[in-house]
mmCIF file of C-alpha atoms and ligand atoms in Angstrom:
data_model
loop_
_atom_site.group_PDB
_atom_site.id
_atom_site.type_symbol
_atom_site.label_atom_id
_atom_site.label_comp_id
_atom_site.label_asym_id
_atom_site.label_seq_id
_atom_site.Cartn_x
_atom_site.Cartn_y
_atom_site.Cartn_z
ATOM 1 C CA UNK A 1 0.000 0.000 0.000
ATOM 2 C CA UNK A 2 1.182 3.500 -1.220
ATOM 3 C CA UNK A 3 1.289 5.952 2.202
ATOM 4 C CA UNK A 4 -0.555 9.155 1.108
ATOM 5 C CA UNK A 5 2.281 11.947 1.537
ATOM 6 C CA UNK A 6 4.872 9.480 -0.083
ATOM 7 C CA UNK A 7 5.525 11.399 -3.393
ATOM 8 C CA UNK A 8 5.928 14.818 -2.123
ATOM 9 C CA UNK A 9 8.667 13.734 0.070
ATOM 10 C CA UNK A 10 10.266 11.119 -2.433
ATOM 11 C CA UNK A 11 10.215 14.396 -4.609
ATOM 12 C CA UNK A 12 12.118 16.514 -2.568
ATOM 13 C CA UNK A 13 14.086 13.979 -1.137
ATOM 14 C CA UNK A 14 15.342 13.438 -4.932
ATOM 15 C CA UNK A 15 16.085 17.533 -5.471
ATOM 16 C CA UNK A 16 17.532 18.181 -2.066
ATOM 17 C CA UNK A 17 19.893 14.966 -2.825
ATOM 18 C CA UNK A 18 20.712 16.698 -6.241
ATOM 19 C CA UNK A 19 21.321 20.252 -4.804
ATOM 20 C CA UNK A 20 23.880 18.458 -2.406
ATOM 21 C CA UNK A 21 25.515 16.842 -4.973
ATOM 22 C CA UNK A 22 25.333 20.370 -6.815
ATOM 23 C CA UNK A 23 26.958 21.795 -3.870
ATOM 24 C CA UNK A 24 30.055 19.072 -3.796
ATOM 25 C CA UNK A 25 30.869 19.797 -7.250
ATOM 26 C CA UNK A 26 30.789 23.565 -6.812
ATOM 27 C CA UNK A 27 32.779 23.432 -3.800
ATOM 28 C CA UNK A 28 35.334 20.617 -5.166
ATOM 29 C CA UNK A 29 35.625 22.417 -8.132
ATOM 30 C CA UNK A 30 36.264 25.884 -6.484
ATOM 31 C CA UNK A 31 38.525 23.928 -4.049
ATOM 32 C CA UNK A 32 40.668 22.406 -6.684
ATOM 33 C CA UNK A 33 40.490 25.841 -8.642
ATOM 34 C CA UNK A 34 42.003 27.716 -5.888
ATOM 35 C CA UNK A 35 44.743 24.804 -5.024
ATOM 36 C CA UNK A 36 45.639 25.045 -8.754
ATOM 37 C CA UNK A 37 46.214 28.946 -9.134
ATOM 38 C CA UNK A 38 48.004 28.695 -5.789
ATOM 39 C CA UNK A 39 50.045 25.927 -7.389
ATOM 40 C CA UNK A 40 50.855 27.466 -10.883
ATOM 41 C CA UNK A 41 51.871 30.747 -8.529
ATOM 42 C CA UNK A 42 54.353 28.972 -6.817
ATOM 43 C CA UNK A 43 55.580 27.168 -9.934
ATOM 44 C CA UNK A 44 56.064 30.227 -12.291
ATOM 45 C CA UNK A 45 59.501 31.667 -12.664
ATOM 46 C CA UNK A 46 58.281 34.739 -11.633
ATOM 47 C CA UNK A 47 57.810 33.636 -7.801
ATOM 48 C CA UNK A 48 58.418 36.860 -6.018
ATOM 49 C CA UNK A 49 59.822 37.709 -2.623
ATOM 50 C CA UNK A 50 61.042 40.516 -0.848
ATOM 51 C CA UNK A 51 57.344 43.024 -1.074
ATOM 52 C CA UNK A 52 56.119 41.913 -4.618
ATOM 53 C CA UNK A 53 52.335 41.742 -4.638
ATOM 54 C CA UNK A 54 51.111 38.764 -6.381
ATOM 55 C CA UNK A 55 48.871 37.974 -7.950
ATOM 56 C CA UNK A 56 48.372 41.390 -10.352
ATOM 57 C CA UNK A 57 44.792 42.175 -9.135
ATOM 58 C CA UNK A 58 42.934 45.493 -10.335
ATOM 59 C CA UNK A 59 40.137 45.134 -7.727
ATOM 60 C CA UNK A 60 42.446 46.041 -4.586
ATOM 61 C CA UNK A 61 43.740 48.911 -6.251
ATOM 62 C CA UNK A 62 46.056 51.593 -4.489
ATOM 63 C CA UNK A 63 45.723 54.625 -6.403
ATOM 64 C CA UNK A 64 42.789 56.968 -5.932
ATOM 65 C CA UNK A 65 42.730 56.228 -9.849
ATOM 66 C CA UNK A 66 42.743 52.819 -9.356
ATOM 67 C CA UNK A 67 40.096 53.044 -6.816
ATOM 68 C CA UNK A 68 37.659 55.557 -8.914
ATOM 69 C CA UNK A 69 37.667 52.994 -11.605
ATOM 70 C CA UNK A 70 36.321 50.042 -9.326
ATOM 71 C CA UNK A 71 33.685 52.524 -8.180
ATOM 72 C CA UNK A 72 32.777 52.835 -11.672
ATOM 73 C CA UNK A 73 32.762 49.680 -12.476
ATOM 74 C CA UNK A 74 30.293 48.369 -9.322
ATOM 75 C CA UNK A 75 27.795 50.993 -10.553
ATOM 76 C CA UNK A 76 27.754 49.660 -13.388
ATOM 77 C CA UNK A 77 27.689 46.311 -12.520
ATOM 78 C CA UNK A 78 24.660 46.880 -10.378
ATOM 79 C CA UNK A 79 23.034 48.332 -13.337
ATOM 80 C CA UNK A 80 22.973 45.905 -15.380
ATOM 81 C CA UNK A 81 22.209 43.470 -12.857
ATOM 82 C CA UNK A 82 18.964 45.246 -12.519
ATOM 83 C CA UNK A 83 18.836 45.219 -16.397
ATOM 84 C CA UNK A 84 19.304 41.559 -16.638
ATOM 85 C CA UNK A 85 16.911 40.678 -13.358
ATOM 86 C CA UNK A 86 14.548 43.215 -14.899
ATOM 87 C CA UNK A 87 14.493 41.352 -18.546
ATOM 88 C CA UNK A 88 15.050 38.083 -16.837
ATOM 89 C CA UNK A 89 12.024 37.644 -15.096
ATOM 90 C CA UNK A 90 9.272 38.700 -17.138
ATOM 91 C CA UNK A 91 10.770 36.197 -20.009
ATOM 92 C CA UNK A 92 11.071 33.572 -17.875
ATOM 93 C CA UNK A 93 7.312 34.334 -16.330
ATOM 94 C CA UNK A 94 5.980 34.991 -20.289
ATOM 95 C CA UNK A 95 7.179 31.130 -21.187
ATOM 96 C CA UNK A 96 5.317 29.642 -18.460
ATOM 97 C CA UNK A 97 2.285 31.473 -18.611
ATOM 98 C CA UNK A 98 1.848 31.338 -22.927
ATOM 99 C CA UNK A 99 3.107 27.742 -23.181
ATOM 100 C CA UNK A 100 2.141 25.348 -25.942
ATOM 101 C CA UNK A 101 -0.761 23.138 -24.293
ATOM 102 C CA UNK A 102 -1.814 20.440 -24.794
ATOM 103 C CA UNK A 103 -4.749 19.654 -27.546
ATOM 104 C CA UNK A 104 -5.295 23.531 -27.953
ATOM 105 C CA UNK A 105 -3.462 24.078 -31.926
ATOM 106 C CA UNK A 106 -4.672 27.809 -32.002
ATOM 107 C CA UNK A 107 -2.136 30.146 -33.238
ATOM 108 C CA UNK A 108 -0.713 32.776 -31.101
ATOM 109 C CA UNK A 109 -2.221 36.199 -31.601
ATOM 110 C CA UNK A 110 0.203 38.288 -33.988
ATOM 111 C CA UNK A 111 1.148 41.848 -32.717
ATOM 112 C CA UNK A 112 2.861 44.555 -34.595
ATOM 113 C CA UNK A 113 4.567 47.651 -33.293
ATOM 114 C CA UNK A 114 3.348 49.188 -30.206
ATOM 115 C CA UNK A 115 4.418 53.024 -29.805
ATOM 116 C CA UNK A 116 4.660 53.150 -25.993
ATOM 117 C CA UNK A 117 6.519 49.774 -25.553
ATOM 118 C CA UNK A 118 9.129 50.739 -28.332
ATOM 119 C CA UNK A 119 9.017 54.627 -26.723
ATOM 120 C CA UNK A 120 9.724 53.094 -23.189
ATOM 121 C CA UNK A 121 12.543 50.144 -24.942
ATOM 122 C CA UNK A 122 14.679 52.924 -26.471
ATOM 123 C CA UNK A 123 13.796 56.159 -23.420
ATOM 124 C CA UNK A 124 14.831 53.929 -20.816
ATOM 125 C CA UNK A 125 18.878 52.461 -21.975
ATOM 126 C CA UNK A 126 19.934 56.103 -22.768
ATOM 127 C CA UNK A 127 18.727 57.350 -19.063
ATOM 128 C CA UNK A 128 20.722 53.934 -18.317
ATOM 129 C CA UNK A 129 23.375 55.438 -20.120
ATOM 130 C CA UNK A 130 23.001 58.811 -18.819
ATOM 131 C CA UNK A 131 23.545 57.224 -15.382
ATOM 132 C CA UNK A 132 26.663 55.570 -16.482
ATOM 133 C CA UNK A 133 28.549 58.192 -18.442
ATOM 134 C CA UNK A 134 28.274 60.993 -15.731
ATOM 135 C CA UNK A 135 30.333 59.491 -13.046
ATOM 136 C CA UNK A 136 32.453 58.240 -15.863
ATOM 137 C CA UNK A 137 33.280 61.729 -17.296
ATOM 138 C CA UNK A 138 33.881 62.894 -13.413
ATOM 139 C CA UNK A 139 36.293 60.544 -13.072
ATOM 140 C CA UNK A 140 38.126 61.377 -16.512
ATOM 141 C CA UNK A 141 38.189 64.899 -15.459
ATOM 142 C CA UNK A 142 38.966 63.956 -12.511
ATOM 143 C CA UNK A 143 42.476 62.373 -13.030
ATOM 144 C CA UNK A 144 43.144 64.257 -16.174
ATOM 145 C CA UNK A 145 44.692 67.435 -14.049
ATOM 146 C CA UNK A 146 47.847 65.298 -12.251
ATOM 147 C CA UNK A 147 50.117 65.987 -14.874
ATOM 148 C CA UNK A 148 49.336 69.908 -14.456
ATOM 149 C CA UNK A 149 50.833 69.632 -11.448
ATOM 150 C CA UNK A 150 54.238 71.045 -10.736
ATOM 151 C CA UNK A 151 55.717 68.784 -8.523
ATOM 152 C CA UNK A 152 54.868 65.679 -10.727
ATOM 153 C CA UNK A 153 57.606 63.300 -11.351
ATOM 154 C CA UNK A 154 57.791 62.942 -15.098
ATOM 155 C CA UNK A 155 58.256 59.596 -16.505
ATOM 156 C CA UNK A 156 59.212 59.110 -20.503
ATOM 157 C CA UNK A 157 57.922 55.554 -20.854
ATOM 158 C CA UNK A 158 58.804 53.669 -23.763
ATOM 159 C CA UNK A 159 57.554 50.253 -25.078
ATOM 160 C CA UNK A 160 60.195 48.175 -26.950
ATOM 161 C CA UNK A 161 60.209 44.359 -28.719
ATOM 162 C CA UNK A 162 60.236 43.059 -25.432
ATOM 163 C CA UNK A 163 60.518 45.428 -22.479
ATOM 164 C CA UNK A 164 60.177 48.793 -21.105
ATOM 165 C CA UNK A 165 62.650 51.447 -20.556
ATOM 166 C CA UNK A 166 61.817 54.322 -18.175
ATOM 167 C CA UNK A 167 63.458 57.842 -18.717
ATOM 168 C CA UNK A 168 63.374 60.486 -16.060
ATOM 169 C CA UNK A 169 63.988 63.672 -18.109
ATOM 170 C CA UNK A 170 64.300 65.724 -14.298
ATOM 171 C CA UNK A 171 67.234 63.345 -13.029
ATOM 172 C CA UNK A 172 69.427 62.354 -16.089
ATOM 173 C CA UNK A 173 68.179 58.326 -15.569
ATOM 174 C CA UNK A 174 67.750 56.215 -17.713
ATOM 175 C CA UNK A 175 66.242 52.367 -16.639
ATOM 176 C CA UNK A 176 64.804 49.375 -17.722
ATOM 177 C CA UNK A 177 62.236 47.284 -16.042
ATOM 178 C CA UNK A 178 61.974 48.705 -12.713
ATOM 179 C CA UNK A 179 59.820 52.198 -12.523
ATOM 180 C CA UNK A 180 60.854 53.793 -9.055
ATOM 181 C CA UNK A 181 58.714 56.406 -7.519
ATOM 182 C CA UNK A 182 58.815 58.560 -4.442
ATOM 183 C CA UNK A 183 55.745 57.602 -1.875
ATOM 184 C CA UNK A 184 52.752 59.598 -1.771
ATOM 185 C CA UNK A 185 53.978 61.921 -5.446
ATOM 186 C CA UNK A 186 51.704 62.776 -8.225
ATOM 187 C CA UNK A 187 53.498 60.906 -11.174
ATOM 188 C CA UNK A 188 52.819 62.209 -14.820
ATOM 189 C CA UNK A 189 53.891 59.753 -17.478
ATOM 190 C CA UNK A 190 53.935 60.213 -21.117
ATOM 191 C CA UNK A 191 54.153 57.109 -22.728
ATOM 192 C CA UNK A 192 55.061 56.060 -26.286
ATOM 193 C CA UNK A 193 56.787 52.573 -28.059
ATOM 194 C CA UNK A 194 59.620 52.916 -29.954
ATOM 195 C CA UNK A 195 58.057 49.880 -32.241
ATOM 196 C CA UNK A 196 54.943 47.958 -32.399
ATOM 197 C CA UNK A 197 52.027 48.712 -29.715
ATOM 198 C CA UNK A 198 52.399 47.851 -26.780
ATOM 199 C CA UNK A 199 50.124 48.704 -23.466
ATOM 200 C CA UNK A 200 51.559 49.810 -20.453
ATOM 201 C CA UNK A 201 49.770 48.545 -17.239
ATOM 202 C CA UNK A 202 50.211 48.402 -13.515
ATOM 203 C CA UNK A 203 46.693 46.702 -12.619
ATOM 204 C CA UNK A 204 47.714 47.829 -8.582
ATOM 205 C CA UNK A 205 47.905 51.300 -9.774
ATOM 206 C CA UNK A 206 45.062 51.407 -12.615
ATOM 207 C CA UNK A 207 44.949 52.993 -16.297
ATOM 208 C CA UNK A 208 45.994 50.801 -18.878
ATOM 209 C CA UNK A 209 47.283 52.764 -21.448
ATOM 210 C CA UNK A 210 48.374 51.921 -25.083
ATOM 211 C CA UNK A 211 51.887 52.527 -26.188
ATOM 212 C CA UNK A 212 51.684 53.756 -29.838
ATOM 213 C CA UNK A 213 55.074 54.590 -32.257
ATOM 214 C CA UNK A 214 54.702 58.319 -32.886
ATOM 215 C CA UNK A 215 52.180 59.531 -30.526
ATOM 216 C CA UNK A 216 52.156 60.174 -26.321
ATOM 217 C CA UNK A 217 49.406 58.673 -24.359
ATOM 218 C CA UNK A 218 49.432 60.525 -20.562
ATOM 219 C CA UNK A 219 48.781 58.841 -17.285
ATOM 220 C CA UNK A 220 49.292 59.857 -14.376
ATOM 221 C CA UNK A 221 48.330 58.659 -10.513
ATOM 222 C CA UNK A 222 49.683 59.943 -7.020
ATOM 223 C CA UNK A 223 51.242 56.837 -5.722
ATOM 224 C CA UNK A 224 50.386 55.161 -2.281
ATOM 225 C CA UNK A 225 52.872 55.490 1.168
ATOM 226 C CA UNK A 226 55.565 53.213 1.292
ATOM 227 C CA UNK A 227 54.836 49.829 3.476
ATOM 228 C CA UNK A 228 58.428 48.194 3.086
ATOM 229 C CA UNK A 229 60.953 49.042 5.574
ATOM 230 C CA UNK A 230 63.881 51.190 2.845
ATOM 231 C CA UNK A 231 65.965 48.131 3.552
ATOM 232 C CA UNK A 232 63.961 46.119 1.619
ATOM 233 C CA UNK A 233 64.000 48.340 -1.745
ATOM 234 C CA UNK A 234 60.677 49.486 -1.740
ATOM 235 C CA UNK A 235 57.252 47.845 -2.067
ATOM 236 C CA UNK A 236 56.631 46.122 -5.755
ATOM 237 C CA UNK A 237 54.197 46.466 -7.998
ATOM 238 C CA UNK A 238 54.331 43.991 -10.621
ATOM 239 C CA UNK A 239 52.743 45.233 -14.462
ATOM 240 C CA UNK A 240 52.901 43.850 -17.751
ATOM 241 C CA UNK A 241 52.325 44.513 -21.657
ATOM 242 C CA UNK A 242 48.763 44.417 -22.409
ATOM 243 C CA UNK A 243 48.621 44.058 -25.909
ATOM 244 C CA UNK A 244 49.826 41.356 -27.804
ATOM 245 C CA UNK A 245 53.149 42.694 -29.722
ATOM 246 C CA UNK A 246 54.989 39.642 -30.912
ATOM 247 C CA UNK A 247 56.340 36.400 -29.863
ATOM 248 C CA UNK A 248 57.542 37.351 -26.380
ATOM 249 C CA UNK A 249 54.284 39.927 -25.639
ATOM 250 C CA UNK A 250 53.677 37.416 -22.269
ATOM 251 C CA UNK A 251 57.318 38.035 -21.044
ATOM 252 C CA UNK A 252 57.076 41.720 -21.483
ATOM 253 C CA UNK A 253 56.576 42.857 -17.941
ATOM 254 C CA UNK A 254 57.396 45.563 -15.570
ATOM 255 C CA UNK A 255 57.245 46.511 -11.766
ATOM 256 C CA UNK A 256 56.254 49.528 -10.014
ATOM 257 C CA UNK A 257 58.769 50.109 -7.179
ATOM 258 C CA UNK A 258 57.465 52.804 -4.660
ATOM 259 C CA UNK A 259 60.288 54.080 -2.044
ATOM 260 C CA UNK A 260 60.278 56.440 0.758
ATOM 261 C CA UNK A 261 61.074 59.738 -0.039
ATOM 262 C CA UNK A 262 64.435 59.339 1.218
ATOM 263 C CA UNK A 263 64.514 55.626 -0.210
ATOM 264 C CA UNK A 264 63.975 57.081 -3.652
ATOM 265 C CA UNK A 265 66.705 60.419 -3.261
ATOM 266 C CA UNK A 266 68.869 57.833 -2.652
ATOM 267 C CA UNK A 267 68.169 55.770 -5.469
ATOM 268 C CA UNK A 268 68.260 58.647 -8.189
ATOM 269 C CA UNK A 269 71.903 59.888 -6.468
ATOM 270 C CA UNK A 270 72.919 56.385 -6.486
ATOM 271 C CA UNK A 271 71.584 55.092 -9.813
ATOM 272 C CA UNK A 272 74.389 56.687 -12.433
ATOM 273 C CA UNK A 273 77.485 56.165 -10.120
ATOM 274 C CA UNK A 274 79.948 53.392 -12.301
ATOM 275 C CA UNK A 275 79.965 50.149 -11.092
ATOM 276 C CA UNK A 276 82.798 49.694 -8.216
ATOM 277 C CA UNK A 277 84.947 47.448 -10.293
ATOM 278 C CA UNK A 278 87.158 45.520 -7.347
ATOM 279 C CA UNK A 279 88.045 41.817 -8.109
ATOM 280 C CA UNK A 280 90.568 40.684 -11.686
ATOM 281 C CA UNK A 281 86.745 38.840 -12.520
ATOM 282 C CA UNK A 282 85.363 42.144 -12.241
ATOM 283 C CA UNK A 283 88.086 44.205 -14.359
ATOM 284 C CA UNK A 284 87.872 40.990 -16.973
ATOM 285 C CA UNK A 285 84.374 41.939 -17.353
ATOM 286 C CA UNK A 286 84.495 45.474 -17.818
ATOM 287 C CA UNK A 287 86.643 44.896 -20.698
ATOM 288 C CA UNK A 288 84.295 42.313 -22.305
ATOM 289 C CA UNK A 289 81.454 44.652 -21.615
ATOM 290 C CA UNK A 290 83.419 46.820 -24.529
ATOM 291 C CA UNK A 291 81.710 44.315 -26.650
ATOM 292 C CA UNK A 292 78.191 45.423 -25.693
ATOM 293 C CA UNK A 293 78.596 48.909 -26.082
ATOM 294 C CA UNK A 294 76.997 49.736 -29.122
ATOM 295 C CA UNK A 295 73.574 48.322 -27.858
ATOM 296 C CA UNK A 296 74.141 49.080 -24.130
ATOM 297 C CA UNK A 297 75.129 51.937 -22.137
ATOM 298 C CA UNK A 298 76.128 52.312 -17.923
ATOM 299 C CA UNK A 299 76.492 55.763 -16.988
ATOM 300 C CA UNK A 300 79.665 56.917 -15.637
ATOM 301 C CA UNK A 301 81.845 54.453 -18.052
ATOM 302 C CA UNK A 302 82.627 54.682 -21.372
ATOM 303 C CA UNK A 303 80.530 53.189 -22.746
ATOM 304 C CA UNK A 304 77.912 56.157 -21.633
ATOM 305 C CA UNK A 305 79.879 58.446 -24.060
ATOM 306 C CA UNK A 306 79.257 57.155 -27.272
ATOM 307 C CA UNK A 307 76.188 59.169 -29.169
ATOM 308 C CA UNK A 308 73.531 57.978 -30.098
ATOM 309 C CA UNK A 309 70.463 55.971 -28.875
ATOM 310 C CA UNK A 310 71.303 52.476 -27.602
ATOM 311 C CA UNK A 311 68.715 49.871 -29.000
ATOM 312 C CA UNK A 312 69.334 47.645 -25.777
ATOM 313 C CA UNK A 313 67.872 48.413 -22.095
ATOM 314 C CA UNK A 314 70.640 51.012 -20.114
ATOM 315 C CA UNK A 315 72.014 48.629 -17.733
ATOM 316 C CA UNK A 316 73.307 51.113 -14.800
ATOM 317 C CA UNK A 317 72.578 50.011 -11.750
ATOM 318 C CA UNK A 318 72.343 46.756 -13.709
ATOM 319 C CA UNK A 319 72.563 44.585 -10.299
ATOM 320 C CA UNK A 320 70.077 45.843 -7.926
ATOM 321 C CA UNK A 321 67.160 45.016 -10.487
ATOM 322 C CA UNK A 322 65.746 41.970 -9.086
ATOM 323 C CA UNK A 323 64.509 40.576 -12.767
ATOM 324 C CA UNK A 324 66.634 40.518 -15.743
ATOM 325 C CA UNK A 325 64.878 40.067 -19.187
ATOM 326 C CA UNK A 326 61.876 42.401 -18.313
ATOM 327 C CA UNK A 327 60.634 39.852 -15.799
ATOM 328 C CA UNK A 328 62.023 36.479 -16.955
ATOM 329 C CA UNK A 329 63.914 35.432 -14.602
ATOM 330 C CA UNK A 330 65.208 36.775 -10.842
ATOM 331 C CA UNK A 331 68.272 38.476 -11.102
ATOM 332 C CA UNK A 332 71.200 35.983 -10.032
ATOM 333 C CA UNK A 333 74.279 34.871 -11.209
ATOM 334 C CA UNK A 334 72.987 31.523 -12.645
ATOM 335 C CA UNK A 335 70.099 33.207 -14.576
ATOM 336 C CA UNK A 336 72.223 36.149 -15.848
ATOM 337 C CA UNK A 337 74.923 33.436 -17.440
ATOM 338 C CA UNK A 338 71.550 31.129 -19.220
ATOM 339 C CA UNK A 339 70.655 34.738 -20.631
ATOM 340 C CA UNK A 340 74.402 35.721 -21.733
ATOM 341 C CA UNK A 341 74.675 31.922 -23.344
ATOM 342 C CA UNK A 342 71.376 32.637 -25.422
ATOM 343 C CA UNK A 343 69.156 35.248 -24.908
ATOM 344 C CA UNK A 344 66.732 33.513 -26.694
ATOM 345 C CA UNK A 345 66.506 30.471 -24.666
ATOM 346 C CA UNK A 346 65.028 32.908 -21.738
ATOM 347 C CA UNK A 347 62.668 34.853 -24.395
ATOM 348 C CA UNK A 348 61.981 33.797 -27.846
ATOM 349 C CA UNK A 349 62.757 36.928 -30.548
ATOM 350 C CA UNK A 350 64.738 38.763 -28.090
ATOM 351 C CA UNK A 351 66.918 41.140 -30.272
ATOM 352 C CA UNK A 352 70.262 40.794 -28.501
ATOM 353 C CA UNK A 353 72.008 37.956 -30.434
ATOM 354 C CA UNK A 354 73.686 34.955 -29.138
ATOM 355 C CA UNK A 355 77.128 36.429 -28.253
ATOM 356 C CA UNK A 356 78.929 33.259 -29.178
ATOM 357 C CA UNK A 357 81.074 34.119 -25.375
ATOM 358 C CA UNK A 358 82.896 31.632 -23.467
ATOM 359 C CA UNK A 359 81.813 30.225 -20.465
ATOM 360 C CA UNK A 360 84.720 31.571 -18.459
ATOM 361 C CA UNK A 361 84.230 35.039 -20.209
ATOM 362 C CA UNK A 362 80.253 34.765 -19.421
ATOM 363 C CA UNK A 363 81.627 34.484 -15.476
ATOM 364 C CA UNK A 364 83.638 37.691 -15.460
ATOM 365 C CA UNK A 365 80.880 39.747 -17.720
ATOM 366 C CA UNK A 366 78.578 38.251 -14.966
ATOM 367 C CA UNK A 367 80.383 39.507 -11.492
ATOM 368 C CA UNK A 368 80.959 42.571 -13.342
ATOM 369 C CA UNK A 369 77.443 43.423 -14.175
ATOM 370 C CA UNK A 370 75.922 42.382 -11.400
ATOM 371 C CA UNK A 371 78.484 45.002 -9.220
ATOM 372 C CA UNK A 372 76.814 47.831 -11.109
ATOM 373 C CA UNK A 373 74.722 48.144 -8.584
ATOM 374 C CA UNK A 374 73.112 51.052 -6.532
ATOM 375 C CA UNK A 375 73.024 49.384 -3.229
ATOM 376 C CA UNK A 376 76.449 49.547 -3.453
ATOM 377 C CA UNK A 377 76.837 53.324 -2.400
HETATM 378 CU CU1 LIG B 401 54.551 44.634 -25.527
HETATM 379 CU CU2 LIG B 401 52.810 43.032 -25.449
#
């Protein structure tokens, strides 16, 4: 004998036993998700240390920039939210309610063109749009009068086949990789490529902006207080090339590095002193450096004199960058000699030829690069 309540339960019974098993695969999967991102983290050769922030992230921003634009782009999320909630559930009430039946083969009644529906469907997305592009433009306007500012650091930054060089017009510095910045400054950067397009991008800080041959794009933020005790070099930012410019477009990358005040005096005295050349491995190196010259510069030697713009990254204070090959590798001795063997075992199309040096000659050109340093004074 059937009980009377016993398909109501058996029912439920069935969908609460299929939301659970719902529920395990969501969780496993989000489980496994986050244990794999963790894991390709720690794998990558880009497994940072000493302050870098990792992962790149654009919704904990730092800058007031940064910040605006996640404002911006929560209002509009909730928007269309509404929109799609709005739209959602009179569809979803419309195909329940005029569902085919059963023995009834009448056709639907055919409408055509209603004035006050197609009135309302067009009136109400451009007050939607209304509501969207006001704090938009308050926001552009907003962050469009940094660079009018007279004690903004200016930044020349150029995009090159595959890494970015930072000028400093106000300081005589020229740098690759690492942009360093003064806590707590507005920063005005004008930024071009000296190729293909590339996009510069420091998600922390906000504003992707595309680096076009021939023509300056401006950004400019304040940046945030320094967290890192000096000692540590200043708190790092990591950023990387947002548009696809060739073969090694993913290994394109560059750091924000934001110093004290003091940290970052410091670093702009320090940056153009020669490298102190001390050990015969050292002096070695200095003279197979001579080979490098016409690509490479590092200020206060020689090879700084020749005119001319160097197609290669200026390598002055070559040895306190803690990446070498925009963000290839860390910056040690073993990584520097795989790059001097082959540059294009470390990143595919690099420019800079195989050298063809011996391994004993890779050593000295090694020690002595990596004594260019500005931690040194
Ligand atoms: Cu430069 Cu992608």
């Amino acid at each position: 004998m059937r009980r009377k309540t016993g398909i109501v339960p058996s029912t439920l019974m069935r969908m609460m036993c299929m939301l659970r098993m719902w529920g395990l695969g969501a969780g496993a999967w989000l489980v496994s998700g986050a244990a794999w991102a963790q894991k390709s983290f720690d794998d990558m050769p880009y497994k940072l240390d000493g302050g870098f922030d990792n992962p790149m992230t654009t919704i904990s921003g730092i800058t007031e920039l940064s910040r605006d634009i996640n404002r911006l782009y929560l209002t509009t999320t909730i928007i269309v939210t509404g929109v799609f909630f709005a739209v959602a559930i009179p569809l979803i009430y419309t195909l329940y309610k005029f569902r085919a039946k059963e023995g009834d083969d009448t056709p639907p009644k055919q409408l055509h063109g209603n004035v006050i529906l197609e009135f309302l469907w067009t009136v109400i997305p451009v007050v939607l749009l209304v509501f969207i592009a006001i704090p938009t433009w308050q926001v552009i306007f907003k962050h469009d009068g940094v660079p009018a500012r007279a004690d903004a650091i200016k930044v020349h930054v150029i995009g090159h086949q595959w890494w970015w060089e930072f000028q400093y017009p106000d300081y005589g510095i020229k740098t690759a990789f690492e942009l360093h910045l003064p806590e707590n400054t507005p920063v005005d950067l004008s930024i071009t490529s000296g190729d293909v397009s590339h996009a510069f991008w420091i998600p922390k800080f906000g504003g992707k902006t595309s680096a076009i041959n021939g023509n300056i794009n401006r950004l400019s933020w304040v940046t945030p207080p320094a967290k890192m005790p000096e000692v540590a070099g200043g708190d790092y930012y990591q950023g990387q090339c947002a548009e696809l410019c060739g073969s090694s477009h993913a290994l394109m990358r560059h750091v924000g590095v934001v110093h004290t005040k003091e940290g970052f005096e410091r670093w702009v005295k320090a940056h153009n002193q020669p490298p102190k050349v001390e050990t015969a491995s050292q002096r070695d190196g200095e003279q197979i450096f001579g080979r490098c010259i016409a690509c490479h510069a590092i200020e206060g030697t020689v090879s700084a004199t020749i005119p001319g713009e160097k197609i290669g990254p200026n390598l002055s204070s070559f040895g306190s960058r803690s990446h070498l090959g925009a963000g290839t590798r860390k910056n040690t001795e073993e990584n520097l000699a795989i790059w001097l063997r082959n540059p294009a075992d470390l990143k595919p199309g690099a420019l800079m030829p195989n050298l063809g040096l011996t391994e004993p000659e890779i050593k000295s050109l090694t020690s002595y690069l990596r004594q260019s340093t500005y931690k040194n004074y």
